[in-house]
C-alpha positions as a Markdown table, in Angstrom:
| # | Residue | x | y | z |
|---|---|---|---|---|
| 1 | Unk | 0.0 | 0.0 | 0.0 |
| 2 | Unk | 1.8 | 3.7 | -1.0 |
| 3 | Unk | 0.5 | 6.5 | 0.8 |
| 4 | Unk | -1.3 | 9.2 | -1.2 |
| 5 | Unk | -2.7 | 12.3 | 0.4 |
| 6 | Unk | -6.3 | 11.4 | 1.7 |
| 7 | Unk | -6.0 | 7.9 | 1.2 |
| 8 | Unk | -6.5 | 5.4 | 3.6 |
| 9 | Unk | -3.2 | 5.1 | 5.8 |
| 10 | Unk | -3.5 | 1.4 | 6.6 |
| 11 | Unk | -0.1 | 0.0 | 8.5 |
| 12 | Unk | 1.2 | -2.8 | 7.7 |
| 13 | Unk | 2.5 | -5.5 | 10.1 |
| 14 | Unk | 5.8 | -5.7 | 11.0 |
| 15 | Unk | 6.4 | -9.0 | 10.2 |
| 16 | Unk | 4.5 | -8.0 | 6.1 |
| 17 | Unk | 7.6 | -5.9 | 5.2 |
| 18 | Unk | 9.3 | -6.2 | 1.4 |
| 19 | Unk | 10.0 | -10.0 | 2.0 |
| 20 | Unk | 13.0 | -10.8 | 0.1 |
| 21 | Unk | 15.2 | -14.0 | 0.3 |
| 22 | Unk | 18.2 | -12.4 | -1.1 |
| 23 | Unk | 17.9 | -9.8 | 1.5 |
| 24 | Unk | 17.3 | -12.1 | 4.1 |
| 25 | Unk | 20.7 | -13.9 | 3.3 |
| 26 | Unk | 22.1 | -10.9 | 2.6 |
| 27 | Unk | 22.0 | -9.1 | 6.3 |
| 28 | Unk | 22.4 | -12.5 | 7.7 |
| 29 | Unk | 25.6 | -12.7 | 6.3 |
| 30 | Unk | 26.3 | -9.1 | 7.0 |
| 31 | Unk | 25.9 | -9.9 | 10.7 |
| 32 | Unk | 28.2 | -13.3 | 10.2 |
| 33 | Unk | 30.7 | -10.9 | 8.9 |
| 34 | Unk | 30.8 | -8.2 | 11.2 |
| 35 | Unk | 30.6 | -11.0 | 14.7 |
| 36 | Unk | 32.7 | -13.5 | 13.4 |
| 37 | Unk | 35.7 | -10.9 | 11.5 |
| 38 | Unk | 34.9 | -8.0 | 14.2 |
| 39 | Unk | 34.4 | -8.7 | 17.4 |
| 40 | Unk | 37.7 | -10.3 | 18.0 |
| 41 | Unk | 38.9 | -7.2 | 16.1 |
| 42 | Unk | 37.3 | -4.6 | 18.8 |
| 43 | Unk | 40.5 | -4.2 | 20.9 |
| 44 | Unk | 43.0 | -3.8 | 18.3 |
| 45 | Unk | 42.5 | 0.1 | 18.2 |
| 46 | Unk | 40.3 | 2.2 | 19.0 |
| 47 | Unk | 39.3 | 3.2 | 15.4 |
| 48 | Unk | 38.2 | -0.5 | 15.1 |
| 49 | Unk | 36.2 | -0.6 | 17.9 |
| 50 | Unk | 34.4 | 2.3 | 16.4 |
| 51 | Unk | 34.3 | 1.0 | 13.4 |
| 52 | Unk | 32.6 | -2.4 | 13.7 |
| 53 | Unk | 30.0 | -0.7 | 15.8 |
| 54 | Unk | 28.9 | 1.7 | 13.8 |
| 55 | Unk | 29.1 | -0.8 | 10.8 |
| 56 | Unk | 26.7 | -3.3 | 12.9 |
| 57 | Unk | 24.2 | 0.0 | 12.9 |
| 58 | Unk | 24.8 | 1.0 | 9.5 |
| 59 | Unk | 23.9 | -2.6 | 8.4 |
| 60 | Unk | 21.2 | -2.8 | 10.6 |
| 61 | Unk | 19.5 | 0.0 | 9.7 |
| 62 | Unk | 19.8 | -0.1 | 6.3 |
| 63 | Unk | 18.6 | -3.7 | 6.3 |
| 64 | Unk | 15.5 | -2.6 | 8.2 |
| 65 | Unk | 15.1 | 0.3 | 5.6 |
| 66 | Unk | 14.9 | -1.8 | 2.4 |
| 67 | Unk | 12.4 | -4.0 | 4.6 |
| 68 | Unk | 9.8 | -1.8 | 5.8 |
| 69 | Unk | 9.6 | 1.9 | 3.1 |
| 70 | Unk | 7.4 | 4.7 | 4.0 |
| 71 | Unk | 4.7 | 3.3 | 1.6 |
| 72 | Unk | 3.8 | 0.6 | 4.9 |
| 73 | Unk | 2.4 | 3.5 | 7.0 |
| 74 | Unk | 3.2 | 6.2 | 9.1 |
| 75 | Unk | 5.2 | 4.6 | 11.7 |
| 76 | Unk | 7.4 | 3.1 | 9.1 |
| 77 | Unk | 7.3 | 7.0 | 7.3 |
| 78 | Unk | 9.1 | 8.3 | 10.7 |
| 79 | Unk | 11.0 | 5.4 | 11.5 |
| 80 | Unk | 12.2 | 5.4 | 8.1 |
| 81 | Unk | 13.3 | 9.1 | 8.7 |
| 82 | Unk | 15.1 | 8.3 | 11.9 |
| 83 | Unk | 16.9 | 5.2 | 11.3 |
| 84 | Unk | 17.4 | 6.8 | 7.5 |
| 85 | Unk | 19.6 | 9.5 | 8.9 |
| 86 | Unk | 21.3 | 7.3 | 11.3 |
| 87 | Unk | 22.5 | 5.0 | 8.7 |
| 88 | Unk | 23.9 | 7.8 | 6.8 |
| 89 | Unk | 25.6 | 8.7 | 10.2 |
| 90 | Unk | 27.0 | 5.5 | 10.9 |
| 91 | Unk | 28.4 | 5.5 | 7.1 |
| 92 | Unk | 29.9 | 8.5 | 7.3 |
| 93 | Unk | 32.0 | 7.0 | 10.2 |
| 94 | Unk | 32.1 | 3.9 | 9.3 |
| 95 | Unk | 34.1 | 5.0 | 6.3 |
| 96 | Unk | 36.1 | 7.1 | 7.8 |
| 97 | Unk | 37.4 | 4.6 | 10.7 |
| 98 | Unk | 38.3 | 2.4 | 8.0 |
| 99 | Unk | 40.4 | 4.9 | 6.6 |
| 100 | Unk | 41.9 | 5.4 | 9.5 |
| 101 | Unk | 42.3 | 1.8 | 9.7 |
| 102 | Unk | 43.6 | 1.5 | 6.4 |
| 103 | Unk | 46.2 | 4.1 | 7.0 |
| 104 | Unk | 47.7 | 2.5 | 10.5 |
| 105 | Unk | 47.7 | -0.7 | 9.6 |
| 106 | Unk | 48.6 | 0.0 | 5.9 |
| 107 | Unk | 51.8 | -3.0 | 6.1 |
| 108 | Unk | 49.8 | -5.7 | 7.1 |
| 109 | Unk | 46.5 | -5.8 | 5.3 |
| 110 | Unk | 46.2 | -7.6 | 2.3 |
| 111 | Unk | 46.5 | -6.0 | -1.2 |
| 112 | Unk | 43.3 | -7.1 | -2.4 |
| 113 | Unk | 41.3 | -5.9 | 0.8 |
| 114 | Unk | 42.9 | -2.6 | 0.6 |
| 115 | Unk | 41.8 | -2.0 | -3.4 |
| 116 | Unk | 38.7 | -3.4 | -2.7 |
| 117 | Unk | 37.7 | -1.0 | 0.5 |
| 118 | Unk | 38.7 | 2.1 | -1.7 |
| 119 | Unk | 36.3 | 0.9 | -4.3 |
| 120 | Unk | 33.6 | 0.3 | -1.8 |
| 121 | Unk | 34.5 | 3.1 | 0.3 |
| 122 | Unk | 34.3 | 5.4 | -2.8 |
| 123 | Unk | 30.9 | 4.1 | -4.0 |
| 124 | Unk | 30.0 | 4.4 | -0.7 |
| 125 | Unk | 30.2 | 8.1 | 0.0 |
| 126 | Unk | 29.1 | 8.9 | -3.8 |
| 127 | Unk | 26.0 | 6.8 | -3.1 |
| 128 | Unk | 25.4 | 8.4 | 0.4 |
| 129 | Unk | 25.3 | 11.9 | -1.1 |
| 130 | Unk | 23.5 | 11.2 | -4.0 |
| 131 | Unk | 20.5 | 9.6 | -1.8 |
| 132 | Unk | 20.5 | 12.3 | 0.2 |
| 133 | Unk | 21.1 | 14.5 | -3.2 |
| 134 | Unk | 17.5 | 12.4 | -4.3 |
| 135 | Unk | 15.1 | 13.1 | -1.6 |
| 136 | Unk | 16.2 | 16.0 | -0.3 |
| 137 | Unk | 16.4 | 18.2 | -3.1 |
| 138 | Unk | 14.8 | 16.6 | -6.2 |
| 139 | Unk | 12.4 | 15.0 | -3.6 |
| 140 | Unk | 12.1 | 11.6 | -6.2 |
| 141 | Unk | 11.8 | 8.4 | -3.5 |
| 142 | Unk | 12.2 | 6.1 | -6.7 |
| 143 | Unk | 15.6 | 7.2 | -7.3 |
| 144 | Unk | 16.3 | 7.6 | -3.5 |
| 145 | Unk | 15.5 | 4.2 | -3.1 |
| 146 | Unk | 17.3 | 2.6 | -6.1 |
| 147 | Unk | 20.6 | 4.4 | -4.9 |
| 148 | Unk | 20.2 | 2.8 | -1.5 |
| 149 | Unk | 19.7 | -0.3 | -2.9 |
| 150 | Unk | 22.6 | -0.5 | -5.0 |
| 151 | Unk | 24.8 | 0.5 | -1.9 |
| 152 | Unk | 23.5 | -1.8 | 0.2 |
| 153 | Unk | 24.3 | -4.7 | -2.4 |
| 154 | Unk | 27.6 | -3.4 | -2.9 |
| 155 | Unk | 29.2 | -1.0 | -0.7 |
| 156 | Unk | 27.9 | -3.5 | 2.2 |
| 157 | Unk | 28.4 | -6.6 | 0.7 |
| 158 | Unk | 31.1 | -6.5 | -1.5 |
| 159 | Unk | 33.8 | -6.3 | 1.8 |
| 160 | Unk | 32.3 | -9.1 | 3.3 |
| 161 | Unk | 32.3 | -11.3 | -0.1 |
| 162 | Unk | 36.1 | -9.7 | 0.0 |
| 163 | Unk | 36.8 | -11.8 | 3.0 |
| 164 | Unk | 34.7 | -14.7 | 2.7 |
| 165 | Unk | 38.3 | -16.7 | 2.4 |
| 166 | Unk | 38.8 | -15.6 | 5.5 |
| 167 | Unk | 35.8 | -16.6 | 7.1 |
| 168 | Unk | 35.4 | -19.6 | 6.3 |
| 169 | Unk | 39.8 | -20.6 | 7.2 |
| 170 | Unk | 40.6 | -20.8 | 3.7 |
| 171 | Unk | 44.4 | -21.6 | 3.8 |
| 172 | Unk | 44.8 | -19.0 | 0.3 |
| 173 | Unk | 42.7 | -16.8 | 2.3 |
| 174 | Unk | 44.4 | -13.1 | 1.5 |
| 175 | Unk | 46.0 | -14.2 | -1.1 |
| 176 | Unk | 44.9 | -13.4 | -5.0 |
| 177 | Unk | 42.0 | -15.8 | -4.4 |
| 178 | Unk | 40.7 | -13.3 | -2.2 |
| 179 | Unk | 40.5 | -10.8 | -4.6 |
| 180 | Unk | 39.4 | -13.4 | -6.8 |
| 181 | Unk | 35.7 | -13.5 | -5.3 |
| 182 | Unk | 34.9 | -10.5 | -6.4 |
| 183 | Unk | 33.2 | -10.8 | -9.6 |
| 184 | Unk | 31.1 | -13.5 | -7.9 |
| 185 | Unk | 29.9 | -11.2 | -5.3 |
| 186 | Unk | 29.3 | -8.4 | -8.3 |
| 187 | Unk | 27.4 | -11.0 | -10.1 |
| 188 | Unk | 25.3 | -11.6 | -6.4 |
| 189 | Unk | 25.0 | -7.9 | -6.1 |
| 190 | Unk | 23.4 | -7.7 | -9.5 |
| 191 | Unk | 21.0 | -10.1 | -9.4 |
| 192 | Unk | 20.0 | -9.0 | -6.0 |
| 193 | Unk | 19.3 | -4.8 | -6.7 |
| 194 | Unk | 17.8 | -6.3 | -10.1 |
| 195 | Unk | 15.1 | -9.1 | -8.0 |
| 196 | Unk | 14.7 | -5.9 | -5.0 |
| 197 | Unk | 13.8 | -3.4 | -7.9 |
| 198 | Unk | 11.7 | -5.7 | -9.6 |
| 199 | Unk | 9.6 | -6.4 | -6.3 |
| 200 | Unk | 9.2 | -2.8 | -5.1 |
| 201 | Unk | 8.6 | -1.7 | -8.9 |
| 202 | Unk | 5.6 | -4.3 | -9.2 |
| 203 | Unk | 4.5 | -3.1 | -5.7 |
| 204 | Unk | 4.8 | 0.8 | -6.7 |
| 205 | Unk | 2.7 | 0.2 | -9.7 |
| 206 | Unk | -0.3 | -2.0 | -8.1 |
| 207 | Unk | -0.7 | 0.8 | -5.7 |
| 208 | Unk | -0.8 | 3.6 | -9.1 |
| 209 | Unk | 2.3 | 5.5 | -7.7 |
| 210 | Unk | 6.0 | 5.1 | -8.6 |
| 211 | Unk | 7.4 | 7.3 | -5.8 |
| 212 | Unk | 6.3 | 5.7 | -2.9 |
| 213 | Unk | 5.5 | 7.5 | -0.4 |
| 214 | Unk | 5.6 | 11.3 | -0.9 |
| 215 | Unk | 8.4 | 13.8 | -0.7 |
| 216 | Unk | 7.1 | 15.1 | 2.6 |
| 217 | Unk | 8.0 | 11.7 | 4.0 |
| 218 | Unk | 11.8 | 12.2 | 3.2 |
C-alpha cells in the first residue's frame, strides 16, 4: 500500500515488510561478517572498535530500511526518517574509521582488501550523497530508493564477499584468491538490486504510484 494524500493510511504488520530472500541472506551474512571478522577485532585500536559498531548500525539499519519503506504507514514513514539518517551517520564513520584503519595498519592488510575497500568506500560516500542528493532536493523516493539499494548490495556486501576466504579458514585466504571473489559477489549484487527493484517496482505500480510514499515523508 503507497501512501497518497487522503487515502486510507493502513499500516502494515511488522512482520508484512518487502520480503525478500536475497535480503534475508544478505543481512544474515552481513551480521556473520561483522561477529565472526569484528568482534575479535574490537580491541586492536580504538578506530576499530568504532568502526565495527557503527558498521553493525549501519547494516542494521539499512537492512530494516529496504524491509519496511514509507509506503507501509506512518510509523514506518518516521522510523524510516530516523533510522534513515542514522544510517547515513554511521556510514559517514564507518568509512572514515576504515580509513583510518587502512592508514595505521597499511603493512599488514592484504592488497586485495585494501583495493577493494577504496572501491567500496568510494561508492559508498558517492552513493550516500546522491540519496540524500535524491530526496532531499529533487524530492524523487524512486531514485532515492534505487541508490540505496545499489549501496546496500555493494558497498555492504562486497567487503564481506572480500573476506569470505577468511571466514570460512581458507588456507589461500588473503591471497589473490581473495581478490578473486569479487566478480562472484558483483554477479550476487546484480542479481539482488535487479530481484529488490523488480519487487518494489511491481509493488509501486499496483498501488498507481511510482514514488512511494511522498516527498514530505523524506
Amino acid at each position: 500500500m503507497v501512501h497518497t494524500h487522503g487515502e486510507d493510511d493502513r499500516q502494515r504488520a511488522i512482520w508484512d515488510g518487502n520480503r525478500s530472500v536475497l535480503l534475508l541472506l544478505t543481512t544474515l551474512f552481513l551480521l556473520w561478517f561483522i561477529f565472526h571478522m569484528g568482534i575479535p577485532l574490537l580491541n586492536k585500536s580504538v578506530a576499530h572498535g568504532i568502526h565495527i559498531t557503527v558498521a553493525l548500525i549501519f547494516a542494521l539499519t539499512c537492512a530494516w530500511n529496504m524491509f519496511h519503506t514509507p509506503s507501509h504507514g506512518k510509523g514506518y514513514r518516521k522510523a524510516h526518517r530516523v533510522s534513515g539518517w542514522c544510517a547515513m551517520m554511521a556510514g559517514t564513520v564507518t568509512l572514515f574509521t576504515g580509513v583510518t584503519i587502512l592508514v595505521q595498519f597499511a603493512d599488514v592488510l592484504p592488497r586485495a582488501n585494501k583495493i577493494v575497500f577504496c572501491i567500496t568506500g568510494t561508492l559508498q560516500i558517492i552513493l550516500q550523497l546522491a540519496g540524500l542528493y535524491m530526496i532531499r532536493i529533487l524530492r524523487k523516493p524512486s531514485l532515492h530508493r534505487k541508490a540505496m539499494t545499489v549501496m546496500f548490495y555493494t558497498s555492504l556486501l562486497m567487503p564481506a564477499v572480500n573476506r569470505f576466504p577468511d571466514m570460512i579458514g581458507w588456507e589461500h585466504a588473503g591471497s589473490a584468491w581473495t581478490f578473486g571473489t569479487m566478480p562472484l559477489g558483483a554477479v550476487l549484487a546484480f542479481f539482488a538490486i535487479l530481484f529488490q527493484e523488480m519487487a518494489l517496482h511491481a509493488e509501486s505500480k499496483q498501488a498507481g504510484n511510482s514514488d512511494a510514499g511522498s516527498s514530505e515523508d523524506a
